[in-house]
């Protein structure tokens, strides 16, 4: 119904949904829902499981957009800024950022 009236649903930080697996993500994607990567997940802000899943979703091409959900000032001051993203993951992220996507 959402799509039928012209809206494009966006699933924020799907890497943090511990109850979802590949089948669930594919089902959601097939419903024309777009996926938004939370950049903080790539540096472990939400734990190693979210980081691993974010890297996997990125590699598998599930994401269309990226951003953050900086709800707390603490994230700005955390040591997260000193963490690094693996080179192969960074290359995939660059492709996502450079990708021309028409909504």
mmCIF file with all atom_site columns, C-alpha atoms in Angstrom:
data_model
loop_
_atom_site.group_PDB
_atom_site.id
_atom_site.type_symbol
_atom_site.label_atom_id
_atom_site.label_alt_id
_atom_site.label_comp_id
_atom_site.label_asym_id
_atom_site.label_entity_id
_atom_site.label_seq_id
_atom_site.pdbx_PDB_ins_code
_atom_site.Cartn_x
_atom_site.Cartn_y
_atom_site.Cartn_z
_atom_site.occupancy
_atom_site.B_iso_or_equiv
_atom_site.pdbx_formal_charge
_atom_site.auth_seq_id
_atom_site.auth_comp_id
_atom_site.auth_asym_id
_atom_site.auth_atom_id
_atom_site.pdbx_PDB_model_num
ATOM 1   C CA . UNK A 1 1   ? 0.000  0.000   0.000  1.00 0.00 ? 1   UNK A CA 1
ATOM 2   C CA . UNK A 1 2   ? 2.827  2.398   0.792  1.00 0.00 ? 2   UNK A CA 1
ATOM 3   C CA . UNK A 1 3   ? 4.351  2.013   -2.670 1.00 0.00 ? 3   UNK A CA 1
ATOM 4   C CA . UNK A 1 4   ? 0.994  2.251   -4.413 1.00 0.00 ? 4   UNK A CA 1
ATOM 5   C CA . UNK A 1 5   ? 0.563  5.857   -3.228 1.00 0.00 ? 5   UNK A CA 1
ATOM 6   C CA . UNK A 1 6   ? 4.034  6.903   -4.338 1.00 0.00 ? 6   UNK A CA 1
ATOM 7   C CA . UNK A 1 7   ? 6.093  6.455   -1.176 1.00 0.00 ? 7   UNK A CA 1
ATOM 8   C CA . UNK A 1 8   ? 9.339  4.522   -1.075 1.00 0.00 ? 8   UNK A CA 1
ATOM 9   C CA . UNK A 1 9   ? 9.790  2.615   2.180  1.00 0.00 ? 9   UNK A CA 1
ATOM 10  C CA . UNK A 1 10  ? 13.248 2.734   3.726  1.00 0.00 ? 10  UNK A CA 1
ATOM 11  C CA . UNK A 1 11  ? 14.486 0.154   6.219  1.00 0.00 ? 11  UNK A CA 1
ATOM 12  C CA . UNK A 1 12  ? 16.949 1.873   8.537  1.00 0.00 ? 12  UNK A CA 1
ATOM 13  C CA . UNK A 1 13  ? 19.943 -0.022  9.933  1.00 0.00 ? 13  UNK A CA 1
ATOM 14  C CA . UNK A 1 14  ? 18.810 -3.514  8.901  1.00 0.00 ? 14  UNK A CA 1
ATOM 15  C CA . UNK A 1 15  ? 22.167 -4.871  10.075 1.00 0.00 ? 15  UNK A CA 1
ATOM 16  C CA . UNK A 1 16  ? 20.965 -4.414  13.644 1.00 0.00 ? 16  UNK A CA 1
ATOM 17  C CA . UNK A 1 17  ? 17.915 -6.669  13.245 1.00 0.00 ? 17  UNK A CA 1
ATOM 18  C CA . UNK A 1 18  ? 19.324 -9.812  14.848 1.00 0.00 ? 18  UNK A CA 1
ATOM 19  C CA . UNK A 1 19  ? 16.190 -11.819 14.069 1.00 0.00 ? 19  UNK A CA 1
ATOM 20  C CA . UNK A 1 20  ? 16.572 -11.397 10.280 1.00 0.00 ? 20  UNK A CA 1
ATOM 21  C CA . UNK A 1 21  ? 18.505 -13.647 7.937  1.00 0.00 ? 21  UNK A CA 1
ATOM 22  C CA . UNK A 1 22  ? 19.125 -13.709 4.182  1.00 0.00 ? 22  UNK A CA 1
ATOM 23  C CA . UNK A 1 23  ? 15.642 -15.008 3.391  1.00 0.00 ? 23  UNK A CA 1
ATOM 24  C CA . UNK A 1 24  ? 14.039 -12.193 5.408  1.00 0.00 ? 24  UNK A CA 1
ATOM 25  C CA . UNK A 1 25  ? 16.180 -9.513  3.759  1.00 0.00 ? 25  UNK A CA 1
ATOM 26  C CA . UNK A 1 26  ? 15.395 -10.845 0.292  1.00 0.00 ? 26  UNK A CA 1
ATOM 27  C CA . UNK A 1 27  ? 11.665 -10.881 1.057  1.00 0.00 ? 27  UNK A CA 1
ATOM 28  C CA . UNK A 1 28  ? 11.787 -7.250  2.224  1.00 0.00 ? 28  UNK A CA 1
ATOM 29  C CA . UNK A 1 29  ? 13.857 -6.205  -0.800 1.00 0.00 ? 29  UNK A CA 1
ATOM 30  C CA . UNK A 1 30  ? 11.363 -7.954  -3.106 1.00 0.00 ? 30  UNK A CA 1
ATOM 31  C CA . UNK A 1 31  ? 8.672  -5.706  -1.613 1.00 0.00 ? 31  UNK A CA 1
ATOM 32  C CA . UNK A 1 32  ? 10.636 -2.740  -3.074 1.00 0.00 ? 32  UNK A CA 1
ATOM 33  C CA . UNK A 1 33  ? 11.853 -1.586  0.331  1.00 0.00 ? 33  UNK A CA 1
ATOM 34  C CA . UNK A 1 34  ? 15.198 0.259   0.217  1.00 0.00 ? 34  UNK A CA 1
ATOM 35  C CA . UNK A 1 35  ? 17.944 -0.450  2.754  1.00 0.00 ? 35  UNK A CA 1
ATOM 36  C CA . UNK A 1 36  ? 19.905 2.218   4.641  1.00 0.00 ? 36  UNK A CA 1
ATOM 37  C CA . UNK A 1 37  ? 23.285 1.346   6.115  1.00 0.00 ? 37  UNK A CA 1
ATOM 38  C CA . UNK A 1 38  ? 24.174 2.953   9.422  1.00 0.00 ? 38  UNK A CA 1
ATOM 39  C CA . UNK A 1 39  ? 27.816 3.960   8.909  1.00 0.00 ? 39  UNK A CA 1
ATOM 40  C CA . UNK A 1 40  ? 28.574 3.542   12.614 1.00 0.00 ? 40  UNK A CA 1
ATOM 41  C CA . UNK A 1 41  ? 27.857 -0.165  12.258 1.00 0.00 ? 41  UNK A CA 1
ATOM 42  C CA . UNK A 1 42  ? 30.946 -0.539  10.072 1.00 0.00 ? 42  UNK A CA 1
ATOM 43  C CA . UNK A 1 43  ? 33.201 0.518   12.941 1.00 0.00 ? 43  UNK A CA 1
ATOM 44  C CA . UNK A 1 44  ? 31.545 -1.660  15.561 1.00 0.00 ? 44  UNK A CA 1
ATOM 45  C CA . UNK A 1 45  ? 29.387 0.917   17.340 1.00 0.00 ? 45  UNK A CA 1
ATOM 46  C CA . UNK A 1 46  ? 26.603 -1.629  17.754 1.00 0.00 ? 46  UNK A CA 1
ATOM 47  C CA . UNK A 1 47  ? 28.795 -4.647  18.384 1.00 0.00 ? 47  UNK A CA 1
ATOM 48  C CA . UNK A 1 48  ? 30.640 -7.207  16.289 1.00 0.00 ? 48  UNK A CA 1
ATOM 49  C CA . UNK A 1 49  ? 27.493 -8.978  15.081 1.00 0.00 ? 49  UNK A CA 1
ATOM 50  C CA . UNK A 1 50  ? 25.993 -5.798  13.620 1.00 0.00 ? 50  UNK A CA 1
ATOM 51  C CA . UNK A 1 51  ? 29.355 -4.970  12.046 1.00 0.00 ? 51  UNK A CA 1
ATOM 52  C CA . UNK A 1 52  ? 29.659 -8.387  10.456 1.00 0.00 ? 52  UNK A CA 1
ATOM 53  C CA . UNK A 1 53  ? 26.084 -8.267  9.154  1.00 0.00 ? 53  UNK A CA 1
ATOM 54  C CA . UNK A 1 54  ? 26.562 -4.717  7.822  1.00 0.00 ? 54  UNK A CA 1
ATOM 55  C CA . UNK A 1 55  ? 29.656 -5.842  5.927  1.00 0.00 ? 55  UNK A CA 1
ATOM 56  C CA . UNK A 1 56  ? 27.769 -8.840  4.550  1.00 0.00 ? 56  UNK A CA 1
ATOM 57  C CA . UNK A 1 57  ? 24.719 -6.788  3.482  1.00 0.00 ? 57  UNK A CA 1
ATOM 58  C CA . UNK A 1 58  ? 27.031 -4.271  1.804  1.00 0.00 ? 58  UNK A CA 1
ATOM 59  C CA . UNK A 1 59  ? 28.947 -6.993  -0.030 1.00 0.00 ? 59  UNK A CA 1
ATOM 60  C CA . UNK A 1 60  ? 25.706 -8.637  -1.166 1.00 0.00 ? 60  UNK A CA 1
ATOM 61  C CA . UNK A 1 61  ? 24.372 -5.338  -2.557 1.00 0.00 ? 61  UNK A CA 1
ATOM 62  C CA . UNK A 1 62  ? 21.376 -4.891  -0.276 1.00 0.00 ? 62  UNK A CA 1
ATOM 63  C CA . UNK A 1 63  ? 22.014 -1.230  0.568  1.00 0.00 ? 63  UNK A CA 1
ATOM 64  C CA . UNK A 1 64  ? 20.903 1.710   -1.551 1.00 0.00 ? 64  UNK A CA 1
ATOM 65  C CA . UNK A 1 65  ? 21.655 4.547   0.869  1.00 0.00 ? 65  UNK A CA 1
ATOM 66  C CA . UNK A 1 66  ? 23.862 5.189   3.874  1.00 0.00 ? 66  UNK A CA 1
ATOM 67  C CA . UNK A 1 67  ? 23.818 7.564   6.785  1.00 0.00 ? 67  UNK A CA 1
ATOM 68  C CA . UNK A 1 68  ? 23.870 7.497   10.552 1.00 0.00 ? 68  UNK A CA 1
ATOM 69  C CA . UNK A 1 69  ? 21.409 7.598   13.391 1.00 0.00 ? 69  UNK A CA 1
ATOM 70  C CA . UNK A 1 70  ? 23.337 9.816   15.724 1.00 0.00 ? 70  UNK A CA 1
ATOM 71  C CA . UNK A 1 71  ? 20.824 10.138  18.494 1.00 0.00 ? 71  UNK A CA 1
ATOM 72  C CA . UNK A 1 72  ? 23.412 10.663  21.202 1.00 0.00 ? 72  UNK A CA 1
ATOM 73  C CA . UNK A 1 73  ? 26.160 13.244  21.523 1.00 0.00 ? 73  UNK A CA 1
ATOM 74  C CA . UNK A 1 74  ? 28.319 10.491  23.023 1.00 0.00 ? 74  UNK A CA 1
ATOM 75  C CA . UNK A 1 75  ? 28.844 8.979   19.579 1.00 0.00 ? 75  UNK A CA 1
ATOM 76  C CA . UNK A 1 76  ? 30.653 12.125  18.484 1.00 0.00 ? 76  UNK A CA 1
ATOM 77  C CA . UNK A 1 77  ? 33.090 11.888  21.369 1.00 0.00 ? 77  UNK A CA 1
ATOM 78  C CA . UNK A 1 78  ? 33.503 8.113   21.371 1.00 0.00 ? 78  UNK A CA 1
ATOM 79  C CA . UNK A 1 79  ? 36.642 6.365   20.239 1.00 0.00 ? 79  UNK A CA 1
ATOM 80  C CA . UNK A 1 80  ? 34.700 5.185   17.198 1.00 0.00 ? 80  UNK A CA 1
ATOM 81  C CA . UNK A 1 81  ? 36.392 7.824   15.072 1.00 0.00 ? 81  UNK A CA 1
ATOM 82  C CA . UNK A 1 82  ? 39.683 6.040   15.628 1.00 0.00 ? 82  UNK A CA 1
ATOM 83  C CA . UNK A 1 83  ? 38.327 2.740   14.367 1.00 0.00 ? 83  UNK A CA 1
ATOM 84  C CA . UNK A 1 84  ? 38.903 1.750   10.803 1.00 0.00 ? 84  UNK A CA 1
ATOM 85  C CA . UNK A 1 85  ? 36.874 0.089   8.126  1.00 0.00 ? 85  UNK A CA 1
ATOM 86  C CA . UNK A 1 86  ? 38.527 -2.805  6.339  1.00 0.00 ? 86  UNK A CA 1
ATOM 87  C CA . UNK A 1 87  ? 39.866 -1.822  2.907  1.00 0.00 ? 87  UNK A CA 1
ATOM 88  C CA . UNK A 1 88  ? 37.620 -4.221  0.990  1.00 0.00 ? 88  UNK A CA 1
ATOM 89  C CA . UNK A 1 89  ? 34.569 -2.940  2.873  1.00 0.00 ? 89  UNK A CA 1
ATOM 90  C CA . UNK A 1 90  ? 35.625 0.655   2.238  1.00 0.00 ? 90  UNK A CA 1
ATOM 91  C CA . UNK A 1 91  ? 35.807 -0.045  -1.520 1.00 0.00 ? 91  UNK A CA 1
ATOM 92  C CA . UNK A 1 92  ? 32.278 -1.461  -1.448 1.00 0.00 ? 92  UNK A CA 1
ATOM 93  C CA . UNK A 1 93  ? 31.123 1.568   0.510  1.00 0.00 ? 93  UNK A CA 1
ATOM 94  C CA . UNK A 1 94  ? 32.683 3.895   -2.054 1.00 0.00 ? 94  UNK A CA 1
ATOM 95  C CA . UNK A 1 95  ? 30.698 2.151   -4.770 1.00 0.00 ? 95  UNK A CA 1
ATOM 96  C CA . UNK A 1 96  ? 27.504 2.673   -2.786 1.00 0.00 ? 96  UNK A CA 1
ATOM 97  C CA . UNK A 1 97  ? 28.219 6.360   -2.238 1.00 0.00 ? 97  UNK A CA 1
ATOM 98  C CA . UNK A 1 98  ? 29.147 6.956   -5.886 1.00 0.00 ? 98  UNK A CA 1
ATOM 99  C CA . UNK A 1 99  ? 26.247 4.924   -7.218 1.00 0.00 ? 99  UNK A CA 1
ATOM 100 C CA . UNK A 1 100 ? 23.620 6.901   -9.072 1.00 0.00 ? 100 UNK A CA 1
ATOM 101 C CA . UNK A 1 101 ? 20.356 5.660   -7.765 1.00 0.00 ? 101 UNK A CA 1
ATOM 102 C CA . UNK A 1 102 ? 17.022 6.915   -8.977 1.00 0.00 ? 102 UNK A CA 1
ATOM 103 C CA . UNK A 1 103 ? 14.291 6.602   -6.403 1.00 0.00 ? 103 UNK A CA 1
#
